mmCIF file of C-alpha atoms and ligand atoms in Angstrom:
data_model
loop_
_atom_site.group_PDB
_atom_site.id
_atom_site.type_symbol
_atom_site.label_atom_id
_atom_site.label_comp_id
_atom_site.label_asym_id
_atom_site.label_seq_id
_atom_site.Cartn_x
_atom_site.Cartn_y
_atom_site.Cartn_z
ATOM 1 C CA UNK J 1 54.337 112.690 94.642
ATOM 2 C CA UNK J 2 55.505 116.309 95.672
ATOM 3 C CA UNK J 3 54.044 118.161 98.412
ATOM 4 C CA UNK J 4 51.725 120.359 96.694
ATOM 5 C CA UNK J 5 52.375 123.588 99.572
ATOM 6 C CA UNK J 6 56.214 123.202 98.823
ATOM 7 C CA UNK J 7 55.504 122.974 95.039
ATOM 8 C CA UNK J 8 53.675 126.183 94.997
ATOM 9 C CA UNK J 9 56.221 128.174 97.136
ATOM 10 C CA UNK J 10 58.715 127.827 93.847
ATOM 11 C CA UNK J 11 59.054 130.623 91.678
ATOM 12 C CA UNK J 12 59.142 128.459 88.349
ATOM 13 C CA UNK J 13 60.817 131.620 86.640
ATOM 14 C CA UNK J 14 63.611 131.706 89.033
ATOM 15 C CA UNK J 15 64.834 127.817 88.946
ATOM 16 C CA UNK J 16 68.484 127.186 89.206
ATOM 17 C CA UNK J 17 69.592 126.497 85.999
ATOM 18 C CA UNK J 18 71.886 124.049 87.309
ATOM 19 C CA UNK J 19 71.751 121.965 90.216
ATOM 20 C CA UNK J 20 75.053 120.003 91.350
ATOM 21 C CA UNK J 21 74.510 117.431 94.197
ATOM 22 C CA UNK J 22 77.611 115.725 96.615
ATOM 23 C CA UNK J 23 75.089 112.675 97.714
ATOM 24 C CA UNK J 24 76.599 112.001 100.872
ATOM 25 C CA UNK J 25 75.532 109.573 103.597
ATOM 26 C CA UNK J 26 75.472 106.200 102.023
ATOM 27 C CA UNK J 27 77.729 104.835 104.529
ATOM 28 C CA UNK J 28 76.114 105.753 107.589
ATOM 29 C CA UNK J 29 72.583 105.250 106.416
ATOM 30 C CA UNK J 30 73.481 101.118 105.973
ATOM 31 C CA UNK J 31 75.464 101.486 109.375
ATOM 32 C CA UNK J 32 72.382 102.682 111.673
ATOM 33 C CA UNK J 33 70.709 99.879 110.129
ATOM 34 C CA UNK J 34 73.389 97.408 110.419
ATOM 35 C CA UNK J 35 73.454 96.493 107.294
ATOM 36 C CA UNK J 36 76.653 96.599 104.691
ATOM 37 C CA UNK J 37 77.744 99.775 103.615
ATOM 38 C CA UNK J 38 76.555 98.200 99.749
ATOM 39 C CA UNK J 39 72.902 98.542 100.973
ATOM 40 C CA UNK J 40 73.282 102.192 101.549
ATOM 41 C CA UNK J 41 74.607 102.845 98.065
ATOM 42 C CA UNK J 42 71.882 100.798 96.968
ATOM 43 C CA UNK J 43 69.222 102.743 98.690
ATOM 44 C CA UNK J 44 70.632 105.908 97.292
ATOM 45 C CA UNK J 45 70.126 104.637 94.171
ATOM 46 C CA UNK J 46 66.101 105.452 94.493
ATOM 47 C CA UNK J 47 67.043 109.388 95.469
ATOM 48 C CA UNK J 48 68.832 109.703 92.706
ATOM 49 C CA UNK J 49 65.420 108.141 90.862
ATOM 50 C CA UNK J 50 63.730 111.203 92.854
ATOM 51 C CA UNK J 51 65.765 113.887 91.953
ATOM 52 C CA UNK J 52 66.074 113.111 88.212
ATOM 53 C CA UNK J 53 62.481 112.847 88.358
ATOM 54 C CA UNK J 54 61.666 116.091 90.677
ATOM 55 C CA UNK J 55 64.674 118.242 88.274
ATOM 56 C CA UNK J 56 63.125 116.957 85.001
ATOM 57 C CA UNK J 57 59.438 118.192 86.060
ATOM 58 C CA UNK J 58 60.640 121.230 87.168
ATOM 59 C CA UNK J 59 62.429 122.089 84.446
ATOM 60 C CA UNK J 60 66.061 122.477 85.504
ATOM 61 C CA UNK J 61 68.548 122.138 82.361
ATOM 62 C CA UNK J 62 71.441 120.344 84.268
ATOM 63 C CA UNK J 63 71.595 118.382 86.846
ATOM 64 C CA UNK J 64 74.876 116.918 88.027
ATOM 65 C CA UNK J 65 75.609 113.952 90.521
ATOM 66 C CA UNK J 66 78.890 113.457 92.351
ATOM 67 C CA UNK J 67 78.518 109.866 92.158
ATOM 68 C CA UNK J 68 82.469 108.580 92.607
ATOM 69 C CA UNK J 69 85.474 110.709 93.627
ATOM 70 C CA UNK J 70 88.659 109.315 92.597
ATOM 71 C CA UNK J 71 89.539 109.254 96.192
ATOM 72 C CA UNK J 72 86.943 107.073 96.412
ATOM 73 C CA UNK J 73 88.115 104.269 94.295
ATOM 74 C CA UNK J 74 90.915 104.094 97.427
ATOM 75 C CA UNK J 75 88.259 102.695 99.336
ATOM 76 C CA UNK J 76 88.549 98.739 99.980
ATOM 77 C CA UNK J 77 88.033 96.578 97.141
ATOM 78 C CA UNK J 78 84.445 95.323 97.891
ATOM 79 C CA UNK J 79 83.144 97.904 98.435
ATOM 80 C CA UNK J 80 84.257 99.579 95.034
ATOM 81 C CA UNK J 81 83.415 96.270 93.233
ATOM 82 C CA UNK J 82 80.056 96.808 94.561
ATOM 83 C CA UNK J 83 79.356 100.744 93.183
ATOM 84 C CA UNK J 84 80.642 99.883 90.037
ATOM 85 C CA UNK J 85 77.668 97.204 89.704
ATOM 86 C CA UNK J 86 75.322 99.459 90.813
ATOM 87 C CA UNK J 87 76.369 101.939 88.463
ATOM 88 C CA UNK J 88 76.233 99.276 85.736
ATOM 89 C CA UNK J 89 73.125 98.193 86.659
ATOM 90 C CA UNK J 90 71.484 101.995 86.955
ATOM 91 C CA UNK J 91 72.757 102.900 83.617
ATOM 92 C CA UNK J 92 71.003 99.772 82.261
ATOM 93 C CA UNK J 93 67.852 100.063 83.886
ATOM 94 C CA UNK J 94 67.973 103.883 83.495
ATOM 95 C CA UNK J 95 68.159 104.027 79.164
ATOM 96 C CA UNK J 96 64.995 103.793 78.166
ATOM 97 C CA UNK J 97 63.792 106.474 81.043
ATOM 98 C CA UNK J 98 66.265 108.702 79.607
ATOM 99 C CA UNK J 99 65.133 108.540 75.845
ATOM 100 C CA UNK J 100 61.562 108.676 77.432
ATOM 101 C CA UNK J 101 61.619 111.898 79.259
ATOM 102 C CA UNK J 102 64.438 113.579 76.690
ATOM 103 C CA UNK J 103 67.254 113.058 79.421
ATOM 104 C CA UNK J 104 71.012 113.188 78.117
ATOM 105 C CA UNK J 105 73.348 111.890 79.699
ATOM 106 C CA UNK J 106 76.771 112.890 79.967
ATOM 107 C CA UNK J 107 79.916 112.398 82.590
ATOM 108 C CA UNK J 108 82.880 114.407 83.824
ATOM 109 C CA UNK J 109 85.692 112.571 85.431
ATOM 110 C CA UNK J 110 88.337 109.869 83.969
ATOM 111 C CA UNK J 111 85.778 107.331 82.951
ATOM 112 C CA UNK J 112 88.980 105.360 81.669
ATOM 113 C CA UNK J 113 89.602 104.007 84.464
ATOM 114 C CA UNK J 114 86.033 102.451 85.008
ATOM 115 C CA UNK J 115 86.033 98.581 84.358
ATOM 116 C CA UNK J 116 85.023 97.879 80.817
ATOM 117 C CA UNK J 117 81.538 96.805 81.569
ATOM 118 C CA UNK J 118 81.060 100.514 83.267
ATOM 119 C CA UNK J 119 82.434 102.151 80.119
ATOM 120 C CA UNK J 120 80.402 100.127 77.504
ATOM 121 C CA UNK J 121 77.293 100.988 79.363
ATOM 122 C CA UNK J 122 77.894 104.685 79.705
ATOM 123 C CA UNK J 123 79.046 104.956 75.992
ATOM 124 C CA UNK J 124 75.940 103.210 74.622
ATOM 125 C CA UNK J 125 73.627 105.336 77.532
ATOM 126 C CA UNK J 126 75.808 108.807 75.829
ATOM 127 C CA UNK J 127 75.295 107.373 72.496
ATOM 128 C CA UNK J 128 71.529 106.643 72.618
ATOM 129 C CA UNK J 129 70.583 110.224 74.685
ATOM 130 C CA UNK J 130 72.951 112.358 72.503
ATOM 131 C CA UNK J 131 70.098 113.896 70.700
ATOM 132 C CA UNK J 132 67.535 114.448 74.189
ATOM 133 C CA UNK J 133 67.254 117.838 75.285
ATOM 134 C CA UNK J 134 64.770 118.913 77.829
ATOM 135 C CA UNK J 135 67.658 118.116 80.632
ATOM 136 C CA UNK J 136 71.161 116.968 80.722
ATOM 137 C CA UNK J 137 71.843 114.952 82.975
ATOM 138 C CA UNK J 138 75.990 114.444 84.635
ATOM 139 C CA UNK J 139 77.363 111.846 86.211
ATOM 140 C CA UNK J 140 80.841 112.948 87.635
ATOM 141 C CA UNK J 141 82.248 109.374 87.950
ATOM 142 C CA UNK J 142 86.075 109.323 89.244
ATOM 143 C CA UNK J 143 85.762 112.834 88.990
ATOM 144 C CA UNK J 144 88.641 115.132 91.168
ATOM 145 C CA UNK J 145 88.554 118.567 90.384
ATOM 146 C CA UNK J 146 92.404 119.245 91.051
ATOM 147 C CA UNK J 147 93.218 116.550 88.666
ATOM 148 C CA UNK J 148 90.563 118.261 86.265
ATOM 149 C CA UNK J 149 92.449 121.779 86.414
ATOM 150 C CA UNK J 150 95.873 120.098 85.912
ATOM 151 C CA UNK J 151 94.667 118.438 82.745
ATOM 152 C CA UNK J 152 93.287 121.615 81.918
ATOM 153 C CA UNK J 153 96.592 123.665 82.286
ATOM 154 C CA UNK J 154 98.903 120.836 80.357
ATOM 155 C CA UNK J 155 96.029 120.844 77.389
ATOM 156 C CA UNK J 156 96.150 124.684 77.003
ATOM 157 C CA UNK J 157 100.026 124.743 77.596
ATOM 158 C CA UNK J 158 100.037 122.134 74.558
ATOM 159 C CA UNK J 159 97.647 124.092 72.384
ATOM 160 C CA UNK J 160 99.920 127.129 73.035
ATOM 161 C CA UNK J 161 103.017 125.426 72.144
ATOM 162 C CA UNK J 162 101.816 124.293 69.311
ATOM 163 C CA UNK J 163 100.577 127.538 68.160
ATOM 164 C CA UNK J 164 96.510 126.767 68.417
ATOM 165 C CA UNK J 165 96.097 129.164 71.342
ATOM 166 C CA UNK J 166 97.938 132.544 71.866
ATOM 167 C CA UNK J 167 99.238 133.901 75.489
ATOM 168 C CA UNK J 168 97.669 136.547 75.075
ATOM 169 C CA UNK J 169 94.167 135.057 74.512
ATOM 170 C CA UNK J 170 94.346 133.035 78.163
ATOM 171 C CA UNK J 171 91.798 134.290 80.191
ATOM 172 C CA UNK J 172 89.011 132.956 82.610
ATOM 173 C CA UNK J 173 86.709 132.147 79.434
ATOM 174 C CA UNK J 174 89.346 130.795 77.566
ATOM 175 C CA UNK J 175 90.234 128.666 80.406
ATOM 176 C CA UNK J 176 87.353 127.347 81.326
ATOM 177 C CA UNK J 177 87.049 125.640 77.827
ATOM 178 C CA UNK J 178 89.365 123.248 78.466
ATOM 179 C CA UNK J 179 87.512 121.701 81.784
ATOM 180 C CA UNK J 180 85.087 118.596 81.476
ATOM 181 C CA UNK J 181 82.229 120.939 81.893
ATOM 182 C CA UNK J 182 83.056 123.143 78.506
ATOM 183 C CA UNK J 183 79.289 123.110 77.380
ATOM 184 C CA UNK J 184 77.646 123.250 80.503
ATOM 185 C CA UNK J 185 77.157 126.475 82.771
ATOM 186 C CA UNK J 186 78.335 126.700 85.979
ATOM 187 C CA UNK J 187 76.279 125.295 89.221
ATOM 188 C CA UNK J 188 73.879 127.340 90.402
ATOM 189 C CA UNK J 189 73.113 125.426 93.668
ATOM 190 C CA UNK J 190 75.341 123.117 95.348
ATOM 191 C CA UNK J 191 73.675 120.373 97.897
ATOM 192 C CA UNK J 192 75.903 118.296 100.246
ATOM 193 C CA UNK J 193 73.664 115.927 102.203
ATOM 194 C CA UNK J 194 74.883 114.085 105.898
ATOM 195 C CA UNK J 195 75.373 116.924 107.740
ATOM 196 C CA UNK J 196 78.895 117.581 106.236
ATOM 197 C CA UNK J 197 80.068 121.168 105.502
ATOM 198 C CA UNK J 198 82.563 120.658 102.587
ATOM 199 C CA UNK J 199 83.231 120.262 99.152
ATOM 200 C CA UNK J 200 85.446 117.313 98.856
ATOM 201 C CA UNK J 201 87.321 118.061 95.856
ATOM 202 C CA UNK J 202 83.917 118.909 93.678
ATOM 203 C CA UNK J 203 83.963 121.624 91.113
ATOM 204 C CA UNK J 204 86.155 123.727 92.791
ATOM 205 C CA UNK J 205 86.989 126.004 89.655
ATOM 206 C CA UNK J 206 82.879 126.200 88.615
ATOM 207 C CA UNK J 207 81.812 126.693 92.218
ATOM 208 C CA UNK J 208 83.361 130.512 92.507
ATOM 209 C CA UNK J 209 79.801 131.361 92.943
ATOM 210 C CA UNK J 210 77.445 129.036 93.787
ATOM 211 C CA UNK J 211 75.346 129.289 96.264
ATOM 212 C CA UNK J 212 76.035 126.091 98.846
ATOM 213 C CA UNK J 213 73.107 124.098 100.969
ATOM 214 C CA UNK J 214 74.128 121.309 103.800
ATOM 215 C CA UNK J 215 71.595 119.728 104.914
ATOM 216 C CA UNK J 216 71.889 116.622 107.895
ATOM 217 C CA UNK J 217 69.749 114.033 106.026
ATOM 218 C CA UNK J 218 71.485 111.331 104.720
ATOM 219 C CA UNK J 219 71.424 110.470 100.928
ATOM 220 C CA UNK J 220 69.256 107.330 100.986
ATOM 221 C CA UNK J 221 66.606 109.478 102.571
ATOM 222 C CA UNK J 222 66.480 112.781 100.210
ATOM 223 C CA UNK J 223 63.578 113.043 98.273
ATOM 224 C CA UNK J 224 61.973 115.337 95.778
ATOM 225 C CA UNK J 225 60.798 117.506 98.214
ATOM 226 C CA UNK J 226 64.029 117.856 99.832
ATOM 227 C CA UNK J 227 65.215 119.065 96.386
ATOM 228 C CA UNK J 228 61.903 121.406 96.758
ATOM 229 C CA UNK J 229 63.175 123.044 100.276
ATOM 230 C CA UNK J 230 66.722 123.403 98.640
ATOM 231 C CA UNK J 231 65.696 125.147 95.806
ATOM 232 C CA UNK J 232 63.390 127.527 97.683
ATOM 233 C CA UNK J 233 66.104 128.223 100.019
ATOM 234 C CA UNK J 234 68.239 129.364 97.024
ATOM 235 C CA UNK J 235 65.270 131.667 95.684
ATOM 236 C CA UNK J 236 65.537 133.158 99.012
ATOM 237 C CA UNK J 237 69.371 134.188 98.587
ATOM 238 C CA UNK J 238 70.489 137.342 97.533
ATOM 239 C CA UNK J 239 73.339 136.840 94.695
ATOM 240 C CA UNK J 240 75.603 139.425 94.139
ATOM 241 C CA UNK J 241 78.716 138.029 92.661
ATOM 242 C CA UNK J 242 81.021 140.411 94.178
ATOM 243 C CA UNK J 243 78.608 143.683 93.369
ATOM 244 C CA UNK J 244 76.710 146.253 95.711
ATOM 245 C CA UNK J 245 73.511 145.163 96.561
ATOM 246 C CA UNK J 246 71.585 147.969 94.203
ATOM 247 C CA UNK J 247 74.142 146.881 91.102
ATOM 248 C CA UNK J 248 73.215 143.140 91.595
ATOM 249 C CA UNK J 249 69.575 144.204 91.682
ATOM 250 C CA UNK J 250 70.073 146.330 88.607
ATOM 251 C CA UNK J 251 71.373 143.179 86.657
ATOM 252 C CA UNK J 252 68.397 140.966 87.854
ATOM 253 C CA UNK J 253 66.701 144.034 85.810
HETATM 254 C C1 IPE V 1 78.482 108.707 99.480
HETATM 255 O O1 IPE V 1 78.264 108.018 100.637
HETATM 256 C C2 IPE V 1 78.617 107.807 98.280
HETATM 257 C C3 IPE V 1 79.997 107.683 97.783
HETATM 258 C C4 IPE V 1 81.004 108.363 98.203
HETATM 259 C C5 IPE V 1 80.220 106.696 96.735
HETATM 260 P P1 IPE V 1 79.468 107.513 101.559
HETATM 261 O O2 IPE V 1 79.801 106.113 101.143
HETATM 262 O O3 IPE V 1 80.574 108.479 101.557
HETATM 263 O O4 IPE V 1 78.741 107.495 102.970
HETATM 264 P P2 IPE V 1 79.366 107.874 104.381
HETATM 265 O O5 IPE V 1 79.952 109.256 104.244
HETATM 266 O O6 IPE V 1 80.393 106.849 104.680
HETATM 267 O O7 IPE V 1 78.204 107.832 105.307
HETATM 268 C C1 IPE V 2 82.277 112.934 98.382
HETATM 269 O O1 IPE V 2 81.956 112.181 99.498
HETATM 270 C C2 IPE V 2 82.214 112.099 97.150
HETATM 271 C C3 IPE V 2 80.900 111.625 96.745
HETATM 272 C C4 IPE V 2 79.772 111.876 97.334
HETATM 273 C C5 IPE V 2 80.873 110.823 95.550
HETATM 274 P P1 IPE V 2 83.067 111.478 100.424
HETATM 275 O O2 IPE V 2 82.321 110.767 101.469
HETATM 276 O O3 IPE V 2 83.992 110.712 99.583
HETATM 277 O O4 IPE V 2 83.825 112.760 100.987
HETATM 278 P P2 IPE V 2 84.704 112.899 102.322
HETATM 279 O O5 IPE V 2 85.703 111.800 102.299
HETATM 280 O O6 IPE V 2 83.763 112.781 103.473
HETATM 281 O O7 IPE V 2 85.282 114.274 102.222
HETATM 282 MG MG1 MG V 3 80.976 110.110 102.705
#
């Protein structure tokens, strides 16, 4: 349940269309309970429950989860073994919640590399939400953004050489088509929970002008309503993408 005072603080017509989250704090959270660092990514598995939930009531279009960095698959065997379970086991649980509430899901990152079990489940999950549209839903799953814009550059350097793209027609636009996020629009709102004030290889080309919100708490203990404070945090930003204050306000017009 949402808290009702924060609820009515949002401006419904102002939402961010698109929310991007670096759910950070797994770690920690299992350490200050001495538990394994596997119960912490467990426990985050109910705030991402939560913000699915609190994004799909609001009525946010996109919602995107830096779930696994593929720095993150350098971490030590177990532990790695252990998300990709989880992740199997969300997606599983998660289908018929989806097709319920008109979720898609998509991913960004080089799901190839995923263990077989991981890939079947996200292709079926894909398959079976193709056609839902009241959110879409992204799971950035060994997902680097550097590697992203390098794959970008050799696939437009290809489609030049081979004469499907012209020099002259490379530009920010064109550019942008060739990233994992082609149909999706760029983050409005970035979160980074645990108190850490970076971006950690996340979106970096989408992110020009996003508008960024730390917060200390650690992933395992956001909740809707933290989504709630973010959001009305944003509304109280002033966006100007680079423009005077009166020519921003004149294209809010
Ligand atoms: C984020 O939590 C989840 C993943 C990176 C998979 P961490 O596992 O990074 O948690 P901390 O930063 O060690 O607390
Ligand atoms: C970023 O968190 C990646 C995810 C949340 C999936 P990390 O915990 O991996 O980032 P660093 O290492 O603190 O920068
Ligand atoms: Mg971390």
């Amino acid at each position: 349940m949402l808290d009702e005072k924060l609820l009515k603080k949002i401006d419904m017509q102002r939402l961010p269309v698109h929310v991007a989250i670096i759910m950070d704090g797994n770690g920690r959270w299992a350490k200050k309970r001495h538990l394994p660092r596997i119960e912490g990514h467990r426990a985050g598995v109910k705030s991402v429950d939560d913000m699915v939930t609190t994004a799909r009531k609001l009525g946010v279009k996109a919602l995107t989860l830096y779930a696994l960095s593929t720095e993150n698959l350098s971490r030590p065997k177990d532990e790695v073994r252990g998300l990709m379970k989880l992740l199997q086991e969300y997606l599983i649980k998660e289908l018929l919640r989806l097709c319920r509430e008109n979720i898609r899901l998509e991913t960004i990152g080089e799901v190839e590399q995923l263990t077989p079990v991981v890939r079947e489940a996200l292709k079926k999950v894909k398959e079976e939400t193709a056609g839902n549209s009241a959110m879409v839903l992204i799971l950035a799953l060994n997902y680097g953004a550097r590697a992203e814009i390098v794959e970008a550059v050799t696939k437009m350097v290809r489609q030049v050489q081979n004469g499907g793209l012209r020099e002259e027609d490379i530009d920010e636009s064109s550019f942008s088509r060739f990233l994992h996020t082609s149909n999706l629009p760029e983050p409005d709102l970035l979160i980074r929970t645990s108190g850490e004030k970076r971006v950690s290889n996340f979106l970096l080309w989408q992110m020009a002008y996003t508008e960024l919100y730390f917060t200390d708490t650690l992933w395992p203990d956001f909740r809707g309503d933290d989504l709630l404070r973010a959001i009305i945090e944003f509304q109280g930003r002033d966006r100007r993408f680079g423009l005077t204050e009166e020519q921003a306000f004149s294209l809010k017009r």
